[in-house]
């Protein structure tokens, strides 16, 4: 594992093999993800934390709420930036990501509402909103730790296939694969076809990335992202360019990885992982 100094900032990490950790089930994978976040918050109480939504993260947030309740994990100085929001959905819409975050994390911990940020999908001028969001991330000192899921389209955030590897925060059209994946949250009604997302370039500027993928439906895309070529067709593959990226998967999501045994060996051998084994 890379030595990491949250205080030293952007150039603290000079080494950079991607860290791929296979956990036996979804529960353990989510727990380890939450533990890494909790440890980062303890090391740097003013952590700028990039957050993600989706079914995958629900358990992670449950654990963080538990760590807050039982182990006094303190979010009072943490600042958060979410990756994305649907265009047209106000905060009070239960299908908006602002609502999701309130439900799953914010109302369970002592984070200050004014320290939680999501793009405003109802802004009348989406371009200015995207620029405002980018600038806000910058003026907050940049993201220290970016939590990420991966969609079946290969997206991180809503960076669908063709997203430039240097893309920035913008409004974008969701791919048919993503619409099929997320329609379940919208029942019979049509889901928004557009969203604001931070860019691949924005994500790559975070000091550390932490991706979690669970279940057999993610196996193919995980293998493409981690072991395939870097391509704008699979935005998650851009994480191969990141100097400090940790990926946690359960056995099902790891199923198509070719070098599984090597990744297991690294996790078992590296002393820095001892506290997490
Ligand atoms: P999921 O979504 O957690 O609901 O699978 C992840 C994503 O699409 O990024």
XYZ file of C-alpha atoms and ligand atoms in Angstrom:
286
model
C 0.000 0.000 0.000
C 1.229 3.509 -0.730
C 2.401 5.558 2.179
C -0.092 8.376 2.471
C 0.065 11.722 4.126
C -3.271 13.533 3.994
C -1.705 16.756 5.230
C 1.073 16.829 2.647
C -1.445 17.055 -0.137
C -1.437 16.204 -3.751
C 2.093 15.036 -4.329
C 2.357 12.923 -1.215
C 2.037 9.656 -3.096
C 4.768 8.774 -5.521
C 4.123 5.076 -5.898
C 1.038 3.796 -7.560
C 0.057 0.239 -8.247
C -3.711 -0.015 -8.186
C -4.723 -1.827 -5.001
C -7.312 -4.511 -5.717
C -8.858 -6.139 -2.668
C -11.187 -9.101 -2.905
C -13.484 -9.654 0.062
C -15.515 -12.816 0.502
C -18.910 -11.129 0.405
C -20.676 -7.799 -0.075
C -21.006 -7.160 3.650
C -17.269 -7.448 4.267
C -16.435 -5.399 1.170
C -18.759 -2.591 2.260
C -17.415 -2.744 5.816
C -13.823 -2.415 4.664
C -14.754 0.505 2.402
C -16.437 2.253 5.345
C -13.449 1.508 7.567
C -11.039 3.105 5.084
C -13.252 6.201 4.959
C -13.523 6.301 8.764
C -9.751 6.002 9.131
C -9.259 8.862 6.659
C -11.718 11.036 8.624
C -9.859 10.247 11.856
C -6.506 11.082 10.264
C -7.795 14.300 8.748
C -10.930 15.609 10.511
C -11.346 18.290 7.820
C -11.358 15.670 5.059
C -12.887 16.687 1.735
C -14.791 13.541 0.878
C -16.169 12.761 -2.566
C -19.357 10.689 -2.322
C -21.266 8.343 -4.592
C -24.831 7.027 -4.622
C -26.490 3.814 -5.850
C -27.401 0.503 -4.270
C -23.746 -0.405 -3.727
C -23.161 2.454 -1.292
C -26.178 1.882 0.955
C -24.359 -0.581 3.181
C -21.231 1.610 3.300
C -23.306 4.501 4.643
C -25.001 2.189 7.140
C -21.575 1.276 8.508
C -20.474 4.930 8.636
C -23.629 5.799 10.579
C -22.855 2.918 12.928
C -19.249 4.085 13.413
C -20.591 7.547 14.217
C -23.098 6.210 16.754
C -20.865 3.630 18.413
C -17.311 4.868 17.952
C -17.933 8.634 17.872
C -16.717 9.012 14.295
C -16.851 12.788 13.940
C -18.143 14.359 10.725
C -18.451 17.883 12.149
C -15.590 19.271 10.038
C -15.893 16.943 7.036
C -16.843 18.526 3.714
C -18.535 16.395 1.041
C -19.012 16.645 -2.699
C -21.234 14.155 -4.489
C -20.404 12.976 -7.970
C -23.692 13.632 -9.681
C -27.368 14.576 -9.692
C -30.241 14.050 -12.117
C -31.263 17.055 -14.211
C -34.720 18.276 -13.225
C -35.058 16.558 -9.835
C -35.344 18.887 -6.829
C -33.837 17.964 -3.437
C -37.222 16.969 -2.030
C -37.845 14.386 -4.788
C -37.202 10.972 -3.184
C -35.421 9.861 -6.360
C -32.920 12.709 -6.302
C -29.421 12.014 -5.079
C -29.693 14.843 -2.542
C -32.630 12.968 -1.008
C -30.689 9.672 -1.153
C -27.752 11.249 0.710
C -29.984 12.729 3.413
C -31.729 9.382 3.866
C -28.679 7.137 3.841
C -25.976 9.252 5.462
C -26.366 12.927 6.279
C -29.237 12.692 8.763
C -27.500 9.871 10.627
C -24.212 11.661 11.321
C -23.133 15.055 12.674
C -22.186 16.561 9.333
C -23.045 20.246 8.881
C -25.656 20.683 6.139
C -23.690 23.604 4.700
C -20.683 21.299 4.261
C -22.565 18.867 2.004
C -22.556 19.587 -1.704
C -24.319 18.115 -4.717
C -24.769 19.675 -8.138
C -28.164 21.413 -8.475
C -30.050 19.529 -11.167
C -32.784 22.170 -11.187
C -30.477 25.097 -11.992
C -31.811 27.203 -14.859
C -28.320 27.599 -16.285
C -26.707 24.164 -16.138
C -23.410 25.330 -17.608
C -22.882 27.925 -14.890
C -23.960 25.393 -12.274
C -21.298 22.948 -13.483
C -18.652 25.652 -13.439
C -19.746 26.746 -9.955
C -19.413 23.145 -8.744
C -15.914 22.718 -10.186
C -14.818 25.987 -8.605
C -16.318 25.049 -5.254
C -14.359 21.781 -5.237
C -11.184 23.714 -6.026
C -11.765 26.417 -3.435
C -12.390 23.725 -0.808
C -8.876 22.459 -1.448
C -9.808 19.591 -3.801
C -11.147 16.154 -2.946
C -8.968 14.138 -0.555
C -10.776 10.838 -0.875
C -13.208 10.033 -3.681
C -15.625 7.159 -3.144
C -16.763 5.558 -6.412
C -19.129 2.900 -7.649
C -19.098 1.605 -11.202
C -22.081 1.293 -13.497
C -22.660 -1.534 -15.939
C -21.889 0.990 -18.695
C -18.426 1.400 -17.170
C -19.278 4.826 -15.815
C -17.834 6.488 -12.720
C -20.127 9.310 -11.708
C -22.319 9.578 -14.789
C -19.346 9.566 -17.147
C -20.905 7.394 -19.803
C -19.035 5.819 -22.735
C -17.253 8.472 -24.839
C -16.614 10.723 -21.834
C -13.254 12.343 -22.442
C -10.609 11.181 -19.997
C -10.026 14.863 -19.209
C -13.705 15.790 -18.955
C -14.914 18.219 -16.285
C -18.236 18.763 -14.543
C -21.011 18.994 -17.099
C -24.558 17.980 -17.987
C -24.621 14.749 -19.940
C -27.023 12.261 -21.542
C -27.384 8.919 -19.802
C -26.667 5.787 -21.784
C -29.334 3.140 -22.499
C -27.452 0.703 -20.223
C -27.605 3.166 -17.325
C -31.250 3.961 -17.954
C -31.995 0.240 -17.854
C -29.916 -0.145 -14.681
C -31.544 2.737 -12.778
C -35.129 2.582 -14.086
C -35.926 0.369 -11.098
C -35.790 3.473 -8.848
C -38.416 5.234 -10.977
C -41.051 2.497 -11.235
C -43.526 3.165 -14.036
C -42.507 6.799 -14.578
C -39.828 7.784 -17.058
C -36.474 8.514 -15.473
C -34.518 11.658 -16.311
C -32.414 11.209 -19.413
C -29.791 13.745 -18.313
C -27.643 14.342 -15.284
C -24.905 16.633 -14.046
C -21.718 14.732 -13.333
C -18.228 15.681 -12.308
C -15.811 14.741 -15.072
C -13.313 11.929 -15.374
C -10.584 14.589 -15.211
C -12.151 16.012 -12.052
C -12.196 12.556 -10.443
C -8.580 11.892 -11.402
C -7.544 15.024 -9.504
C -8.759 13.597 -6.180
C -5.862 12.668 -3.935
C -7.106 9.147 -3.428
C -9.815 7.092 -5.153
C -11.720 4.274 -3.472
C -13.943 2.191 -5.708
C -16.410 -0.436 -4.503
C -18.110 -2.942 -6.829
C -20.436 -5.724 -5.724
C -22.272 -8.604 -7.338
C -22.005 -10.709 -10.451
C -23.655 -8.064 -12.607
C -20.481 -5.999 -12.194
C -17.993 -8.805 -12.942
C -17.568 -8.072 -16.643
C -17.203 -4.318 -16.286
C -14.808 -4.658 -13.335
C -12.508 -6.883 -15.399
C -12.612 -4.450 -18.320
C -11.945 -1.445 -16.079
C -9.093 -2.948 -14.077
C -7.381 -5.288 -16.520
C -8.459 -3.947 -19.895
C -7.083 -1.062 -21.930
C -7.669 2.510 -20.774
C -10.519 3.751 -22.898
C -13.130 6.498 -22.849
C -15.627 3.707 -23.608
C -15.116 2.438 -20.031
C -14.631 5.539 -17.881
C -13.645 3.473 -14.836
C -10.553 2.290 -16.745
C -9.200 5.847 -16.336
C -8.538 4.936 -12.707
C -5.491 3.044 -13.995
C -3.976 6.510 -14.455
C -4.546 7.487 -10.838
C -1.534 7.408 -8.508
C -3.469 6.062 -5.535
C -6.548 4.031 -6.317
C -7.938 1.289 -4.096
C -10.618 -1.018 -5.493
C -12.651 -3.280 -3.224
C -14.762 -6.027 -4.765
C -16.671 -9.017 -3.464
C -16.030 -12.494 -4.886
C -18.898 -12.161 -7.360
C -17.671 -8.887 -8.814
C -14.124 -10.313 -8.946
C -15.224 -13.377 -10.913
C -13.809 -12.302 -14.297
C -10.472 -10.915 -13.063
C -7.555 -12.857 -14.505
C -4.986 -12.082 -11.831
C -7.170 -12.689 -8.787
C -4.632 -14.872 -7.033
C -1.936 -12.233 -7.321
C -4.258 -9.585 -5.850
C -5.083 -11.897 -2.957
C -1.389 -12.496 -2.336
C -0.636 -8.770 -2.228
C -3.438 -8.172 0.265
C -2.248 -11.048 2.427
C 1.401 -10.004 2.293
C 1.569 -6.220 2.440
C 2.045 -5.145 6.076
C -0.002 -1.977 5.627
C -3.140 -4.047 5.088
C -2.786 -5.919 8.347
C -5.397 -3.841 10.191
C -7.934 -4.585 7.443
C -7.486 -8.339 7.042
P -25.275 0.727 -8.222
O -24.802 1.884 -9.188
O -24.530 0.906 -6.946
O -26.751 0.990 -8.035
O -24.975 -0.568 -8.870
C -23.447 2.174 -9.302
C -23.244 3.105 -10.457
O -24.023 3.063 -11.421
O -22.273 3.869 -10.427
